[in-house]
PDB file of C-alpha atoms in Angstrom:
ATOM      1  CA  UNK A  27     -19.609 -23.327  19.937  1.00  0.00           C
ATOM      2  CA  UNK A  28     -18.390 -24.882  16.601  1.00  0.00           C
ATOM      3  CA  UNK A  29     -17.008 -28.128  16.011  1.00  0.00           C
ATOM      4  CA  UNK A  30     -13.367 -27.593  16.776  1.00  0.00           C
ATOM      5  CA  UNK A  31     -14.390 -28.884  20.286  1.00  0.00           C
ATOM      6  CA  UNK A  32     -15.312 -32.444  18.932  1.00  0.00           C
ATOM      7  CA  UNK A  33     -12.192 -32.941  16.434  1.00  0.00           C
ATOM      8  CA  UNK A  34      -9.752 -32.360  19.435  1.00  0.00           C
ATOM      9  CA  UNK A  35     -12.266 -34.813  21.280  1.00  0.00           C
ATOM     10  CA  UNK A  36     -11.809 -37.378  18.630  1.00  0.00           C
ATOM     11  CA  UNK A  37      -7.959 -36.788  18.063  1.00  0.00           C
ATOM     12  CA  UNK A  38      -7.937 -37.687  21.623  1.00  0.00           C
ATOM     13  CA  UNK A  39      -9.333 -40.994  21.286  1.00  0.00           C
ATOM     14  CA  UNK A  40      -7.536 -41.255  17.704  1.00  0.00           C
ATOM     15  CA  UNK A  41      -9.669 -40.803  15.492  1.00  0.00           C
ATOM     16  CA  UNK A  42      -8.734 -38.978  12.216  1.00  0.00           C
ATOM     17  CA  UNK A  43     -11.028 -36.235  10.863  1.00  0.00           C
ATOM     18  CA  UNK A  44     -11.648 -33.768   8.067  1.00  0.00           C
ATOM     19  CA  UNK A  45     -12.010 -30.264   8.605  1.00  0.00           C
ATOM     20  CA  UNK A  46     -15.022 -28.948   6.904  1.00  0.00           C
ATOM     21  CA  UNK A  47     -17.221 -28.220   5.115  1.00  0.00           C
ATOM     22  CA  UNK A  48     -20.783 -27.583   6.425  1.00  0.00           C
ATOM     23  CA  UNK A  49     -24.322 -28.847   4.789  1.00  0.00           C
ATOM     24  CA  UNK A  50     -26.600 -25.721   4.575  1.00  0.00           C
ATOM     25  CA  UNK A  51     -23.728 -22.909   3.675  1.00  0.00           C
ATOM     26  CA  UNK A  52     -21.779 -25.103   1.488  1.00  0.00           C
ATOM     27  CA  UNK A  53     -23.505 -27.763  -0.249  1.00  0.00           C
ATOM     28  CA  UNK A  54     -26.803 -25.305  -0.089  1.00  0.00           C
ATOM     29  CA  UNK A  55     -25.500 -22.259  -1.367  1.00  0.00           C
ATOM     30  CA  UNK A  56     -28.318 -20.214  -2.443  1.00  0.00           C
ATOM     31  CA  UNK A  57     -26.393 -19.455  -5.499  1.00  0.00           C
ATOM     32  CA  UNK A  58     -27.219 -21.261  -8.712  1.00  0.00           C
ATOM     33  CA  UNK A  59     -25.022 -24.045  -8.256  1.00  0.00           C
ATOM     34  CA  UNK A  60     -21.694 -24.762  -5.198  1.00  0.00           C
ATOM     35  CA  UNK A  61     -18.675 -22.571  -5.406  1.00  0.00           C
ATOM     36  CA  UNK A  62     -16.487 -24.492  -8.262  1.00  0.00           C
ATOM     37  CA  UNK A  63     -13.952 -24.238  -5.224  1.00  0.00           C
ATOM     38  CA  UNK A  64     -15.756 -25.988  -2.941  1.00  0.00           C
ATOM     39  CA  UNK A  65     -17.426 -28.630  -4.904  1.00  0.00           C
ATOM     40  CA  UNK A  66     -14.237 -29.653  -6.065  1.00  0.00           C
ATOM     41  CA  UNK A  67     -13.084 -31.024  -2.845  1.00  0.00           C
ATOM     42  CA  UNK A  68     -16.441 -32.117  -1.873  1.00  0.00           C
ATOM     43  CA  UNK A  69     -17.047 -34.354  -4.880  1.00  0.00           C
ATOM     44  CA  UNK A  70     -12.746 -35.613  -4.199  1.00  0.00           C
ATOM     45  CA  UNK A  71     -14.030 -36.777  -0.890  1.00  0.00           C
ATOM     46  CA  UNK A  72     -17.578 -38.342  -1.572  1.00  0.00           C
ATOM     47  CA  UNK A  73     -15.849 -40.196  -4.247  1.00  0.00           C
ATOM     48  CA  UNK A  74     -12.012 -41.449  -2.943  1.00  0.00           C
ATOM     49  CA  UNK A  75     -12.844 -40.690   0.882  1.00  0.00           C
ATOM     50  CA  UNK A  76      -9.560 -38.360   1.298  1.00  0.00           C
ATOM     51  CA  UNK A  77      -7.932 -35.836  -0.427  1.00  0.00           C
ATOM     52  CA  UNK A  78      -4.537 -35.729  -1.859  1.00  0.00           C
ATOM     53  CA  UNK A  79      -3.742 -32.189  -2.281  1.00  0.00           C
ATOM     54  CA  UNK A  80      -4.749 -28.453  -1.676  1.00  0.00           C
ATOM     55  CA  UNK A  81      -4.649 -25.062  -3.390  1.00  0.00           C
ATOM     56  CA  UNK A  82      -5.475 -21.823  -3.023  1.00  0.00           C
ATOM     57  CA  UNK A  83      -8.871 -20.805  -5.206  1.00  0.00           C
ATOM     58  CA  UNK A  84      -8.385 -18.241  -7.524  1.00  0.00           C
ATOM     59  CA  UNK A  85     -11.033 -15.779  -5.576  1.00  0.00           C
ATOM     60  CA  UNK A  86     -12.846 -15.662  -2.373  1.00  0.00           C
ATOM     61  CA  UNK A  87     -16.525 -14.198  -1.860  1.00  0.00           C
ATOM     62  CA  UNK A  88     -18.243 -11.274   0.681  1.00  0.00           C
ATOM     63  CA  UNK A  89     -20.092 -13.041   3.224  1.00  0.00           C
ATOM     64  CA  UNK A  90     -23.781 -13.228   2.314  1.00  0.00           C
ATOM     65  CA  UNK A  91     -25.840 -10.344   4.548  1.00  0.00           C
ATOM     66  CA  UNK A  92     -28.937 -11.814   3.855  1.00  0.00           C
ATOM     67  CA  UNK A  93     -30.518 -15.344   3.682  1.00  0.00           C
ATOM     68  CA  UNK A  94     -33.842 -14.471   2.757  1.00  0.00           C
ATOM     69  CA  UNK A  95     -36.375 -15.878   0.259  1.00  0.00           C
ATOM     70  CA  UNK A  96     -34.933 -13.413  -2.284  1.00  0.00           C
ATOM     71  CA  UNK A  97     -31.837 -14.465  -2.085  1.00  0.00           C
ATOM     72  CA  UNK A  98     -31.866 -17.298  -3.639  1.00  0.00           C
ATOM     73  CA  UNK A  99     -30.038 -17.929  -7.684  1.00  0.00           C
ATOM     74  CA  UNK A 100     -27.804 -14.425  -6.396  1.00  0.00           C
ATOM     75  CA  UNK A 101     -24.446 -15.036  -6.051  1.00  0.00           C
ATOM     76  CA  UNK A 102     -22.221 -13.600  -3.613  1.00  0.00           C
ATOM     77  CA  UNK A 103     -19.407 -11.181  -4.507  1.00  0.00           C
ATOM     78  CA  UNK A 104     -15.793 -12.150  -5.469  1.00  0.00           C
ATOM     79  CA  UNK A 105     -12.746 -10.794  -5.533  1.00  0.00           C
ATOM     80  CA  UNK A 106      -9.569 -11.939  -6.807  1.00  0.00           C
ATOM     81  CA  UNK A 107      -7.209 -14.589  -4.158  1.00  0.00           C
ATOM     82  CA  UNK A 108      -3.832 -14.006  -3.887  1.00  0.00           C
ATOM     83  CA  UNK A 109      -2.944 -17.614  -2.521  1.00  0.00           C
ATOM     84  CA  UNK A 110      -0.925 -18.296   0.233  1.00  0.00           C
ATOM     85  CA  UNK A 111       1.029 -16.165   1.968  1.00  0.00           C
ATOM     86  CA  UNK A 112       4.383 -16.658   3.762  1.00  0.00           C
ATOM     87  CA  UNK A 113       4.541 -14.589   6.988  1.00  0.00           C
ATOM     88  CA  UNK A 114       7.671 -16.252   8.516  1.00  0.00           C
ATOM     89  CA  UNK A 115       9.971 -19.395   8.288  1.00  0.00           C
ATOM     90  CA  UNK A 116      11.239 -21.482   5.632  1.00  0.00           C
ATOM     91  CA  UNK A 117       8.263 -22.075   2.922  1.00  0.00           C
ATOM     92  CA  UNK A 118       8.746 -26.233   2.746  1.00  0.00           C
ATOM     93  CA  UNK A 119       7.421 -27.668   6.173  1.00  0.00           C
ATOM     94  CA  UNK A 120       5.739 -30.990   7.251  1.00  0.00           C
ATOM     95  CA  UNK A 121       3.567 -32.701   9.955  1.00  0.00           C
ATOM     96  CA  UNK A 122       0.165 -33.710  10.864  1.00  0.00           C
ATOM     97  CA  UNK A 123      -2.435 -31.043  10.939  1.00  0.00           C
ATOM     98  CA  UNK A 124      -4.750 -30.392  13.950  1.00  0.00           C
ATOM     99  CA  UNK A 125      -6.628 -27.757  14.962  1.00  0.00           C
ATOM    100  CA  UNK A 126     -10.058 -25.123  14.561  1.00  0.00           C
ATOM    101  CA  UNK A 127     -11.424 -21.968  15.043  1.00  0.00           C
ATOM    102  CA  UNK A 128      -9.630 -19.894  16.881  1.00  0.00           C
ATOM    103  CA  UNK A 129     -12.420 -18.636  18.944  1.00  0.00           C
ATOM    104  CA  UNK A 130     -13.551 -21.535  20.253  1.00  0.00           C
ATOM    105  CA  UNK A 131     -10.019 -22.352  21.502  1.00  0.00           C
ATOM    106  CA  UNK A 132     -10.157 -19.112  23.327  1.00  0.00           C
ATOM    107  CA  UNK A 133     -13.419 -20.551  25.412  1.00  0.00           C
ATOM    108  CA  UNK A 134     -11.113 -23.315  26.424  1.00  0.00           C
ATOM    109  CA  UNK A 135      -9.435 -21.044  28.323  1.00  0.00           C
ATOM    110  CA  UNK A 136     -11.329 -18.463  28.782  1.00  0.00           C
ATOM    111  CA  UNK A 137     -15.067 -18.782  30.693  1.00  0.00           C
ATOM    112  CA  UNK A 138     -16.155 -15.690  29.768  1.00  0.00           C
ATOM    113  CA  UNK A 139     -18.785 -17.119  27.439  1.00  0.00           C
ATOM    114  CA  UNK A 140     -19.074 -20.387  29.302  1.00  0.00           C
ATOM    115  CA  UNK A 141     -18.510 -20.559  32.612  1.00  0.00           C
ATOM    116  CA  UNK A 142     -17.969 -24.152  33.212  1.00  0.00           C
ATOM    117  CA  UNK A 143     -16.171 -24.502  29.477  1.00  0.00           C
ATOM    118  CA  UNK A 144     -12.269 -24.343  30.939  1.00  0.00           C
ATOM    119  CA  UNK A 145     -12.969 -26.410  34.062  1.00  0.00           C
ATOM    120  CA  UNK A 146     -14.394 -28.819  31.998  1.00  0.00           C
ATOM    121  CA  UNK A 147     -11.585 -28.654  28.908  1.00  0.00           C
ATOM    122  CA  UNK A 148      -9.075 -28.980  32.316  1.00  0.00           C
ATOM    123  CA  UNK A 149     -10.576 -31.757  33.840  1.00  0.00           C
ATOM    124  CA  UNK A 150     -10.873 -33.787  30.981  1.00  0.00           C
ATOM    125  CA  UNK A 151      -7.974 -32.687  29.332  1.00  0.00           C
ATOM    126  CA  UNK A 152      -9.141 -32.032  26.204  1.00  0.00           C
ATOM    127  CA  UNK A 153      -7.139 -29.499  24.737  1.00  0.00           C
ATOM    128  CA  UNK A 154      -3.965 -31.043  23.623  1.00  0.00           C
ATOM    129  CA  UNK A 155      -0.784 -30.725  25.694  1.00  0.00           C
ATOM    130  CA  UNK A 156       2.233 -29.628  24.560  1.00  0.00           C
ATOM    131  CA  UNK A 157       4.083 -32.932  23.864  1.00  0.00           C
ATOM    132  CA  UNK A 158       1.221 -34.210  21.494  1.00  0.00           C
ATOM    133  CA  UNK A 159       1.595 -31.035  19.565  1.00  0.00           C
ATOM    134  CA  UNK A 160       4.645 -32.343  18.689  1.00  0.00           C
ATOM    135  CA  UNK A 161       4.942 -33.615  14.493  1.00  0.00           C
ATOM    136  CA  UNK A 162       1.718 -31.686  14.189  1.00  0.00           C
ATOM    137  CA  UNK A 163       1.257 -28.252  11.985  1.00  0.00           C
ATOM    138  CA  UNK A 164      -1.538 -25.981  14.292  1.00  0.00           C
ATOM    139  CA  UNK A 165      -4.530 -25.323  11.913  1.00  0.00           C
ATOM    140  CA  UNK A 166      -5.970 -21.625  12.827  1.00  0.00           C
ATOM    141  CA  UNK A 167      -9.133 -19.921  11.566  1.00  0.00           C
ATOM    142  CA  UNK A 168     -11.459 -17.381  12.823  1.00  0.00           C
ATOM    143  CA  UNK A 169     -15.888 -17.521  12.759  1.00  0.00           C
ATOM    144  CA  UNK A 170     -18.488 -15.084  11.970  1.00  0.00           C
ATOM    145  CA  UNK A 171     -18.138 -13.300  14.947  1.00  0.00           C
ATOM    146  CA  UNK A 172     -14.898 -11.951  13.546  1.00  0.00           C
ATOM    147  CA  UNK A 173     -12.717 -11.777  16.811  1.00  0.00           C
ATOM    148  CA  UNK A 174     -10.714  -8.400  17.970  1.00  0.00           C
ATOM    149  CA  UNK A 175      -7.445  -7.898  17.521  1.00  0.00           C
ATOM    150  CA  UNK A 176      -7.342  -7.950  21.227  1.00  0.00           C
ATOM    151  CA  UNK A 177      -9.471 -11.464  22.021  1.00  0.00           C
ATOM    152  CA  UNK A 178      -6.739 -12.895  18.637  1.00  0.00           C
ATOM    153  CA  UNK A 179      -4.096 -11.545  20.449  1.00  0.00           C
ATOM    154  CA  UNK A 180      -5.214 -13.177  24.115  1.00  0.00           C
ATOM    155  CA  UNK A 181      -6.378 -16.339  22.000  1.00  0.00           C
ATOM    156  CA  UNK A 182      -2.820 -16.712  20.894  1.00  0.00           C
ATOM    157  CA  UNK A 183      -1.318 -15.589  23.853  1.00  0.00           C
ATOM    158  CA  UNK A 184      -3.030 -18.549  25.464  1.00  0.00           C
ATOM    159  CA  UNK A 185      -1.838 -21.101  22.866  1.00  0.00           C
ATOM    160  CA  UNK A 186       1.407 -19.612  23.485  1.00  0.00           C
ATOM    161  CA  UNK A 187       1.451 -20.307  27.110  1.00  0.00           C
ATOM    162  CA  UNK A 188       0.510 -24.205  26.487  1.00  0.00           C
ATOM    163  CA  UNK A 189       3.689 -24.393  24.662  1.00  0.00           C
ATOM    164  CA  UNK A 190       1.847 -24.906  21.594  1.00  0.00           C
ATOM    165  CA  UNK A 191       4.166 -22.856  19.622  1.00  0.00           C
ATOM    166  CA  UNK A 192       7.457 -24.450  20.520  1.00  0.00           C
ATOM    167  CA  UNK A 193       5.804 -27.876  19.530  1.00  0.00           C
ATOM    168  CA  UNK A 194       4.380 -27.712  16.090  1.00  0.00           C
ATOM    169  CA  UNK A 195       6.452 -27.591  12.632  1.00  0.00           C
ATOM    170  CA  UNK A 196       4.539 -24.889  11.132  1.00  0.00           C
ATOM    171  CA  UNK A 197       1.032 -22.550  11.647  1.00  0.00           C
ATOM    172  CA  UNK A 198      -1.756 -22.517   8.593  1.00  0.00           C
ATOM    173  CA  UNK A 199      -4.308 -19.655   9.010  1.00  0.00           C
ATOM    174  CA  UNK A 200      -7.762 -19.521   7.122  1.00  0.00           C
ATOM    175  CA  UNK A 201      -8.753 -16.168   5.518  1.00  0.00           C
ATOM    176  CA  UNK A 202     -10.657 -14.413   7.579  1.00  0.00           C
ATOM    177  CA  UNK A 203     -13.938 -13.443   6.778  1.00  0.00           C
ATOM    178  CA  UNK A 204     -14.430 -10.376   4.212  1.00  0.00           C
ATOM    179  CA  UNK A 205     -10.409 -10.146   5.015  1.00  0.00           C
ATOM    180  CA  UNK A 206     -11.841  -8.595   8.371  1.00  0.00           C
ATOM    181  CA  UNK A 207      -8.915  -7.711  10.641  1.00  0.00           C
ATOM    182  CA  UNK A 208      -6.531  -9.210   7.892  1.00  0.00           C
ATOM    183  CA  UNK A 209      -3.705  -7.017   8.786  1.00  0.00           C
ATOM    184  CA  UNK A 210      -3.978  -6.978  12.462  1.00  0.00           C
ATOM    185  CA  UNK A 211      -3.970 -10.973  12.580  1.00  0.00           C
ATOM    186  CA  UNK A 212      -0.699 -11.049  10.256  1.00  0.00           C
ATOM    187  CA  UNK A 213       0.905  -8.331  12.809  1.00  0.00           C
ATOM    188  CA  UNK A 214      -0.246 -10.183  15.912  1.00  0.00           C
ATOM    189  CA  UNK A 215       0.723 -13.806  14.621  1.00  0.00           C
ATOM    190  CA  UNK A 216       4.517 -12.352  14.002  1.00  0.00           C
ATOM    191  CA  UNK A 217       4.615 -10.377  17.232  1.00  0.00           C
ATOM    192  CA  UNK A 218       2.737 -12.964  20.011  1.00  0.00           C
ATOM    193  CA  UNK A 219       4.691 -16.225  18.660  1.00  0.00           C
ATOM    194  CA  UNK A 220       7.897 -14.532  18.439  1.00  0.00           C
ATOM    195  CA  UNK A 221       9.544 -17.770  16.843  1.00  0.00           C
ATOM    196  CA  UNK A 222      11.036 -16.371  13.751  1.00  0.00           C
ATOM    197  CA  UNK A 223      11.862 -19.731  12.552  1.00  0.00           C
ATOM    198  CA  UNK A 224       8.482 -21.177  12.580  1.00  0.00           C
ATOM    199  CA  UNK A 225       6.605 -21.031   9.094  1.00  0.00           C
ATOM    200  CA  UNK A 226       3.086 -19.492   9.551  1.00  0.00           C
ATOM    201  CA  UNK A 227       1.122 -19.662   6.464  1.00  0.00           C
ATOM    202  CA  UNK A 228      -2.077 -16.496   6.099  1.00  0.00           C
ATOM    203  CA  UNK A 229      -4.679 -16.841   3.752  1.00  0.00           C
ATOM    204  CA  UNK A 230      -5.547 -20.302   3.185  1.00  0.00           C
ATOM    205  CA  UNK A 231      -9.276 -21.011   1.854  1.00  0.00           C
ATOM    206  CA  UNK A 232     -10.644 -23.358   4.934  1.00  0.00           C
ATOM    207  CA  UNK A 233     -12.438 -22.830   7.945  1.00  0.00           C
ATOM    208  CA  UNK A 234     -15.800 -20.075   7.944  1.00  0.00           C
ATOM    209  CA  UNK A 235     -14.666 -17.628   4.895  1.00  0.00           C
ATOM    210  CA  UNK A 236     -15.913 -18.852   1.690  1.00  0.00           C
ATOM    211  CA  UNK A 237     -15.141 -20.686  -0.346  1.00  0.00           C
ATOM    212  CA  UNK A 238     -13.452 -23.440   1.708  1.00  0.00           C
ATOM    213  CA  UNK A 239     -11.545 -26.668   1.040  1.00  0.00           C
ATOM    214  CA  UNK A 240     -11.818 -30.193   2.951  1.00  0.00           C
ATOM    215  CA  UNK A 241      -8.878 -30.064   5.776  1.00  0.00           C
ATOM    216  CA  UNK A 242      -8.054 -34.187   6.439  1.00  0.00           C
ATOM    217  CA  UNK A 243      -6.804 -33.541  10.192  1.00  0.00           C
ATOM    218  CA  UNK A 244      -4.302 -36.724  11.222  1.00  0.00           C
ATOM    219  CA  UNK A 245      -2.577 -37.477   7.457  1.00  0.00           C
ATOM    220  CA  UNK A 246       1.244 -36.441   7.087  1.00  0.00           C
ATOM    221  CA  UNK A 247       0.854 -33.305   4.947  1.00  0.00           C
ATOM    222  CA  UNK A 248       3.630 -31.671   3.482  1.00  0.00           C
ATOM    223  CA  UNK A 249       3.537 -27.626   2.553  1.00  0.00           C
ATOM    224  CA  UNK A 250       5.032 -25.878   0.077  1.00  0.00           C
ATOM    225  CA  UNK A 251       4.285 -22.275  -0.224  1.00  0.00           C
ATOM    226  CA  UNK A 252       6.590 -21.835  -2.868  1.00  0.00           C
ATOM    227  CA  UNK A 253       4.784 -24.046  -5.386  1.00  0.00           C
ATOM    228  CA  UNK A 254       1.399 -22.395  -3.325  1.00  0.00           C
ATOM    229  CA  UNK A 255       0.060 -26.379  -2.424  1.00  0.00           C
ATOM    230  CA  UNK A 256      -0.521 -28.865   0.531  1.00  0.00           C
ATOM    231  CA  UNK A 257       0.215 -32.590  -0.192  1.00  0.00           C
ATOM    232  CA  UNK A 258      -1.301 -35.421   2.100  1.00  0.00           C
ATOM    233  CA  UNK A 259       1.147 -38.121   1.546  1.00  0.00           C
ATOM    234  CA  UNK A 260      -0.475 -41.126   3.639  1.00  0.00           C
TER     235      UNK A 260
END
């Protein structure tokens, strides 16, 4: 279980959050120093408490194999970024983002990993219904684990039978890890929301593939794909 359980808890009670990052892989990289990337945005929020805006980096790195003693002053492997990447819709959209990992949204729902998880998410209705996704943008990204293209596709499927879909202004979806399943997700995202309309945005630089921004959940953003940036306008 990651934290995506606890923003939607405190978007419940109305409380705004950010989105990442995490202490050990971030801020402890065993590399020599933070990903440029990802210190950027750190340092914007330890120092104004928000950020303003959002790009794509300019690369994205392997996941590391091995955390071991060794390990440590290597840097991981990069490749070049390609930025964001229009799947469907009109490229300008706005709302509030809200969101997580996609995974753990399908243990709402599903109780194959927790038994008790959806009764619980039911009773206390803490997945968000249908009318409160309304002015928000859904924030998707996948974990380590590095889901099938058959638990994405039931994962959406379930999203899409909460009405999620015909709520939100637009979809933003992280990179997934070492662009595992990349093309499957893109297919799957078209075909299971079957809303032509609706922007979805692939490849953004936030949730567990590195390196990651600082996603403030609860502040009007505005995105524009064409100019590849995300503007937080509260």
């Amino acid at each position: 279980m990651d934290t995506t359980i606890n923003h939607l808890m405190l978007h419940k009670v109305g409380l705004n959050t950010f989105y990442g990052q995490v202490f050990l892989p971030d801020i402890c990289e065993l590399s020599q120093e933070m990903h440029p990337y990802t210190r950027k945005y750190f340092e914007e929020l330890i120092s104004t408490g928000t950020i303003k805006e959002i790009a794509p980096s300019d690369v994205w790195y392997e996941e590391r194999k091995s955390f071991a003693p060794d390990q440590v002053g290597k840097p991981l492997i990069a490749h070049p970024n390609y930025g964001f990447e229009l799947l469907q819709g009109y490229p300008v959209f706005s709302g509030k983002i809200l969101g997580g990992c996609i995974d753990s949204m399908y243990d709402f729902f599903n109780g194959e990993r927790y038994e008790d998880m959806p009764i619980l998410c039911e009773k206390y209705h803490l997945f968000p219904d249908a009318e409160d996704w309304k002015g928000h943008i859904l924030l998707l990204e996948s974990s380590e684990e590095k889901p099938s293209p058959e638990k994405y596709r039931q994962s959406l499927e379930y999203l899409k039978e909460r009405g999620v879909f015909e709520a939100v202004s637009g979809v933003l979806v992280g990179k997934p890890m070492d662009e595992t399943y990349a093309q499957e997700y893109r297919q799957l995202l078209i075909q299971i929301i079957n809303k032509p309309d609706l922007p979805v945005v692939f490849n953004l630089n936030f949730g567990h593939s590195m390196p990651r921004c600082i996603i403030p959940f609860g502040i009007e953003a505005v995105v524009d794909v064409e100019a590849q940036i995300i503007r937080f306008t509260d």
